[in-house]
């Protein structure tokens, strides 16, 4: 099983299926994974397989490395479409996250004012006021909601601590539309033989009702693209993703699909 552990604090740029030319910002340790989820589909592998010895990135280290990389890109290209907080786990777990967002927005405005700032988050810290305020400032506040079935969440997303699904949904509503919901749809089984197909109406329709309540400005639905820790997971089909996208669109919400 191959996994991806990203350099820190800056990596790429890479071509993102959803975001274009993306310069990655990894606020987690460079030598392992640090996340409040332990998803069975995570390209970085299981938390226990890559326990970091290094610390999270400091505000100063991120600012200096990001500015140096942006200067280089200004001189030599390519121009980024987006500066994306992603990497080896949950970016909002970094205690300096709010301050780093402020620095990043200032550097973006200085060097590439047309670029967007995006955060890919699993939503577990959105009830913290300082995290909420920081996410509310960025161009693309992309929050994960794979399902509203708590049993499925515990089987697939596998939160490492207390997980309050209703609290997460209420926290998403509080953004008043200034968010993008990101949802992974897939099929197949866990390594233990449990079914993980969340493309049926059993999962899709309750999820859609929650999405309508949250009223995001967009929904991003996607499926497996890279090797996963659990070996028997399968991609959702184009037809299944298109059907789900049509339901979202029919509810009056913009939707994008990554196959």
CSV table of C-alpha atoms in Angstrom, one decimal:
chain,number,residue,atom,x,y,z
A,1,UNK,CA,0.0,0.0,0.0
A,2,UNK,CA,1.5,3.3,-1.0
A,3,UNK,CA,0.6,6.5,0.8
A,4,UNK,CA,1.4,10.2,0.4
A,5,UNK,CA,3.1,12.2,3.1
A,6,UNK,CA,3.4,15.8,2.1
A,7,UNK,CA,6.4,18.1,2.7
A,8,UNK,CA,5.8,21.0,5.0
A,9,UNK,CA,5.0,23.8,5.1
A,10,UNK,CA,4.7,24.3,1.3
A,11,UNK,CA,4.3,21.7,-1.4
A,12,UNK,CA,3.5,21.7,-5.1
A,13,UNK,CA,2.0,23.3,-7.0
A,14,UNK,CA,-0.1,20.4,-8.0
A,15,UNK,CA,-3.1,20.2,-10.4
A,16,UNK,CA,-6.2,19.7,-8.4
A,17,UNK,CA,-9.3,18.1,-9.9
A,18,UNK,CA,-11.5,20.6,-8.2
A,19,UNK,CA,-9.4,23.8,-7.8
A,20,UNK,CA,-6.9,24.0,-10.7
A,21,UNK,CA,-3.2,25.0,-10.2
A,22,UNK,CA,-2.9,24.6,-6.4
A,23,UNK,CA,0.0,25.6,-4.2
A,24,UNK,CA,-0.3,23.4,-1.1
A,25,UNK,CA,0.1,24.6,2.5
A,26,UNK,CA,0.6,21.8,5.0
A,27,UNK,CA,0.4,23.0,8.6
A,28,UNK,CA,1.0,19.6,10.0
A,29,UNK,CA,4.3,17.8,10.7
A,30,UNK,CA,6.3,16.9,7.6
A,31,UNK,CA,7.1,13.4,8.7
A,32,UNK,CA,3.7,12.0,9.5
A,33,UNK,CA,-0.1,12.3,9.7
A,34,UNK,CA,-1.9,14.4,12.4
A,35,UNK,CA,-5.7,14.2,12.0
A,36,UNK,CA,-9.0,14.1,14.0
A,37,UNK,CA,-10.3,11.6,11.5
A,38,UNK,CA,-8.7,8.3,10.5
A,39,UNK,CA,-10.6,7.8,7.2
A,40,UNK,CA,-10.3,4.4,5.5
A,41,UNK,CA,-9.9,6.2,2.2
A,42,UNK,CA,-7.2,8.8,3.1
A,43,UNK,CA,-4.3,9.0,0.7
A,44,UNK,CA,-2.0,9.7,3.7
A,45,UNK,CA,-2.8,6.3,5.2
A,46,UNK,CA,-3.9,5.4,8.7
A,47,UNK,CA,-3.0,7.7,11.6
A,48,UNK,CA,-1.2,4.9,13.4
A,49,UNK,CA,1.1,4.0,10.4
A,50,UNK,CA,2.6,7.5,10.2
A,51,UNK,CA,2.9,8.9,13.6
A,52,UNK,CA,4.9,12.2,13.4
A,53,UNK,CA,7.9,13.0,15.5
A,54,UNK,CA,8.2,16.6,14.4
A,55,UNK,CA,5.9,19.4,15.6
A,56,UNK,CA,3.2,21.3,13.7
A,57,UNK,CA,4.4,24.2,11.6
A,58,UNK,CA,4.8,27.6,13.3
A,59,UNK,CA,3.3,30.8,12.1
A,60,UNK,CA,6.7,32.2,11.2
A,61,UNK,CA,7.9,29.1,9.3
A,62,UNK,CA,4.7,29.1,7.2
A,63,UNK,CA,4.9,32.8,6.4
A,64,UNK,CA,8.6,32.7,5.5
A,65,UNK,CA,8.3,29.6,3.3
A,66,UNK,CA,5.1,30.8,1.6
A,67,UNK,CA,6.5,34.2,0.8
A,68,UNK,CA,9.7,32.7,-0.7
A,69,UNK,CA,7.7,30.3,-2.8
A,70,UNK,CA,5.3,33.0,-4.1
A,71,UNK,CA,8.3,35.2,-5.0
A,72,UNK,CA,9.7,32.3,-7.0
A,73,UNK,CA,6.4,31.7,-8.7
A,74,UNK,CA,6.1,35.4,-9.5
A,75,UNK,CA,9.5,35.3,-11.3
A,76,UNK,CA,9.4,31.8,-12.8
A,77,UNK,CA,5.7,30.7,-12.9
A,78,UNK,CA,3.3,29.1,-12.9
A,79,UNK,CA,0.7,31.5,-11.4
A,80,UNK,CA,-1.4,29.7,-8.8
A,81,UNK,CA,-5.1,29.5,-9.2
A,82,UNK,CA,-5.4,28.7,-5.5
A,83,UNK,CA,-3.5,28.5,-2.3
A,84,UNK,CA,-4.8,25.4,-0.6
A,85,UNK,CA,-4.5,24.4,3.1
A,86,UNK,CA,-4.4,20.6,3.0
A,87,UNK,CA,-1.6,18.1,3.5
A,88,UNK,CA,-1.0,15.5,6.3
A,89,UNK,CA,-4.2,15.9,8.3
A,90,UNK,CA,-6.6,18.5,9.6
A,91,UNK,CA,-5.2,22.0,9.0
A,92,UNK,CA,-7.4,23.7,11.6
A,93,UNK,CA,-5.8,21.5,14.3
A,94,UNK,CA,-2.7,23.7,14.1
A,95,UNK,CA,-2.9,26.2,17.0
A,96,UNK,CA,-1.7,29.0,14.8
A,97,UNK,CA,-4.3,28.5,12.1
A,98,UNK,CA,-6.2,31.8,12.5
A,99,UNK,CA,-3.0,33.9,12.4
A,100,UNK,CA,-1.6,31.9,9.5
A,101,UNK,CA,-4.8,32.6,7.6
A,102,UNK,CA,-4.3,36.3,8.1
A,103,UNK,CA,-0.7,36.1,6.9
A,104,UNK,CA,-1.7,34.0,3.8
A,105,UNK,CA,-4.4,36.4,2.8
A,106,UNK,CA,-2.0,39.3,3.0
A,107,UNK,CA,0.7,37.5,1.0
A,108,UNK,CA,-1.9,36.5,-1.6
A,109,UNK,CA,-3.0,40.1,-2.0
A,110,UNK,CA,0.7,41.2,-2.4
A,111,UNK,CA,1.8,38.6,-5.0
A,112,UNK,CA,-1.2,37.0,-6.7
A,113,UNK,CA,-4.3,39.0,-5.9
A,114,UNK,CA,-6.4,36.9,-8.3
A,115,UNK,CA,-5.6,33.6,-6.6
A,116,UNK,CA,-8.1,32.1,-4.2
A,117,UNK,CA,-7.4,30.9,-0.7
A,118,UNK,CA,-9.0,27.5,0.1
A,119,UNK,CA,-9.1,25.3,3.2
A,120,UNK,CA,-10.0,21.6,3.1
A,121,UNK,CA,-11.3,20.8,6.5
A,122,UNK,CA,-13.1,17.8,8.1
A,123,UNK,CA,-15.2,20.3,10.1
A,124,UNK,CA,-14.3,19.0,13.5
A,125,UNK,CA,-13.1,22.4,14.9
A,126,UNK,CA,-15.6,24.8,13.3
A,127,UNK,CA,-17.4,25.4,16.6
A,128,UNK,CA,-14.2,27.0,17.9
A,129,UNK,CA,-14.8,30.8,17.5
A,130,UNK,CA,-11.3,31.6,16.3
A,131,UNK,CA,-11.4,28.8,13.7
A,132,UNK,CA,-14.8,29.7,12.5
A,133,UNK,CA,-13.7,33.4,12.1
A,134,UNK,CA,-10.7,32.3,10.1
A,135,UNK,CA,-12.6,30.0,7.8
A,136,UNK,CA,-15.2,32.7,7.3
A,137,UNK,CA,-12.4,35.0,5.8
A,138,UNK,CA,-11.1,32.6,3.1
A,139,UNK,CA,-12.5,32.4,-0.5
A,140,UNK,CA,-13.2,28.7,-0.4
A,141,UNK,CA,-14.2,27.3,3.0
A,142,UNK,CA,-14.5,23.6,2.0
A,143,UNK,CA,-16.0,21.5,4.8
A,144,UNK,CA,-16.4,17.7,4.8
A,145,UNK,CA,-19.8,16.0,5.3
A,146,UNK,CA,-19.7,12.5,3.8
A,147,UNK,CA,-23.1,11.5,5.3
A,148,UNK,CA,-25.5,12.2,8.1
A,149,UNK,CA,-25.5,8.5,9.2
A,150,UNK,CA,-23.4,8.4,12.4
A,151,UNK,CA,-22.8,4.7,12.1
A,152,UNK,CA,-21.3,5.3,8.6
A,153,UNK,CA,-19.1,8.1,9.9
A,154,UNK,CA,-17.7,5.9,12.7
A,155,UNK,CA,-17.0,3.1,10.2
A,156,UNK,CA,-15.5,5.2,7.4
A,157,UNK,CA,-14.4,8.6,8.6
A,158,UNK,CA,-13.5,7.2,12.1
A,159,UNK,CA,-13.3,10.3,14.3
A,160,UNK,CA,-10.5,10.0,16.8
A,161,UNK,CA,-12.4,11.8,19.6
A,162,UNK,CA,-15.8,13.1,20.4
A,163,UNK,CA,-17.9,13.8,17.3
A,164,UNK,CA,-21.1,15.7,17.5
A,165,UNK,CA,-22.8,15.4,14.1
A,166,UNK,CA,-25.7,17.7,15.0
A,167,UNK,CA,-23.2,20.2,16.3
A,168,UNK,CA,-21.2,20.0,13.1
A,169,UNK,CA,-24.4,20.7,11.0
A,170,UNK,CA,-25.3,23.6,13.2
A,171,UNK,CA,-21.8,25.0,12.9
A,172,UNK,CA,-22.1,24.7,9.1
A,173,UNK,CA,-25.4,26.6,9.1
A,174,UNK,CA,-23.8,29.4,11.1
A,175,UNK,CA,-21.6,30.3,8.0
A,176,UNK,CA,-24.9,31.5,6.4
A,177,UNK,CA,-23.9,30.1,3.0
A,178,UNK,CA,-20.3,31.0,3.0
A,179,UNK,CA,-19.1,27.4,2.7
A,180,UNK,CA,-18.7,24.6,0.2
A,181,UNK,CA,-19.6,21.1,1.3
A,182,UNK,CA,-17.3,18.3,0.1
A,183,UNK,CA,-18.6,14.7,0.1
A,184,UNK,CA,-16.9,11.5,-0.8
A,185,UNK,CA,-19.1,8.9,-2.4
A,186,UNK,CA,-17.8,5.4,-2.9
A,187,UNK,CA,-18.6,1.7,-2.9
A,188,UNK,CA,-17.0,-1.6,-2.0
A,189,UNK,CA,-16.1,-2.9,1.5
A,190,UNK,CA,-13.8,-2.3,4.4
A,191,UNK,CA,-10.9,-4.7,4.9
A,192,UNK,CA,-13.2,-6.3,7.5
A,193,UNK,CA,-15.9,-7.0,5.0
A,194,UNK,CA,-18.4,-4.2,5.9
A,195,UNK,CA,-20.3,-2.5,3.1
A,196,UNK,CA,-19.4,1.2,2.6
A,197,UNK,CA,-21.7,2.1,-0.4
A,198,UNK,CA,-23.2,5.5,0.4
A,199,UNK,CA,-24.6,6.1,-3.1
A,200,UNK,CA,-28.1,4.8,-2.4
A,201,UNK,CA,-31.1,6.8,-1.4
A,202,UNK,CA,-30.7,5.4,2.2
A,203,UNK,CA,-27.7,7.7,2.6
A,204,UNK,CA,-28.2,10.3,-0.2
A,205,UNK,CA,-31.6,11.6,0.7
A,206,UNK,CA,-31.0,12.3,4.4
A,207,UNK,CA,-27.7,13.9,3.4
A,208,UNK,CA,-29.4,16.0,0.8
A,209,UNK,CA,-32.0,17.3,3.4
A,210,UNK,CA,-29.1,18.3,5.7
A,211,UNK,CA,-27.4,20.0,2.8
A,212,UNK,CA,-30.5,22.0,2.0
A,213,UNK,CA,-30.7,23.1,5.6
A,214,UNK,CA,-27.1,24.2,5.6
A,215,UNK,CA,-27.6,26.0,2.3
A,216,UNK,CA,-23.9,26.1,1.1
A,217,UNK,CA,-23.0,28.1,-2.0
A,218,UNK,CA,-21.7,24.9,-3.6
A,219,UNK,CA,-21.4,21.2,-3.1
A,220,UNK,CA,-18.4,19.2,-4.3
A,221,UNK,CA,-19.0,15.5,-4.8
A,222,UNK,CA,-16.2,13.2,-5.6
A,223,UNK,CA,-15.0,9.7,-5.4
A,224,UNK,CA,-11.8,7.7,-4.8
A,225,UNK,CA,-8.9,8.9,-7.0
A,226,UNK,CA,-5.8,7.4,-5.4
A,227,UNK,CA,-4.7,4.3,-3.5
A,228,UNK,CA,-6.5,3.9,-0.2
A,229,UNK,CA,-5.5,2.2,3.1
A,230,UNK,CA,-8.5,-0.2,3.0
A,231,UNK,CA,-7.9,-2.3,-0.1
A,232,UNK,CA,-11.4,-3.2,-1.2
A,233,UNK,CA,-12.9,0.2,-1.7
A,234,UNK,CA,-14.3,1.1,-5.1
A,235,UNK,CA,-15.1,4.2,-7.0
A,236,UNK,CA,-18.6,5.4,-7.4
A,237,UNK,CA,-19.7,5.3,-11.1
A,238,UNK,CA,-20.2,8.3,-13.3
A,239,UNK,CA,-23.9,7.5,-13.4
A,240,UNK,CA,-24.2,7.3,-9.6
A,241,UNK,CA,-22.4,10.6,-9.1
A,242,UNK,CA,-24.4,12.3,-11.9
A,243,UNK,CA,-27.6,11.1,-10.3
A,244,UNK,CA,-26.6,12.6,-6.9
A,245,UNK,CA,-25.5,15.8,-8.6
A,246,UNK,CA,-28.8,16.1,-10.3
A,247,UNK,CA,-30.6,15.9,-6.9
A,248,UNK,CA,-28.4,18.7,-5.5
A,249,UNK,CA,-28.9,20.8,-8.6
A,250,UNK,CA,-32.6,20.2,-8.4
A,251,UNK,CA,-32.5,21.6,-4.9
A,252,UNK,CA,-31.2,24.9,-6.3
A,253,UNK,CA,-27.6,24.4,-5.1
A,254,UNK,CA,-24.6,24.6,-7.4
A,255,UNK,CA,-22.7,21.4,-7.6
A,256,UNK,CA,-19.5,20.1,-9.1
A,257,UNK,CA,-18.5,16.5,-9.8
A,258,UNK,CA,-15.0,14.9,-9.8
A,259,UNK,CA,-15.1,11.4,-11.2
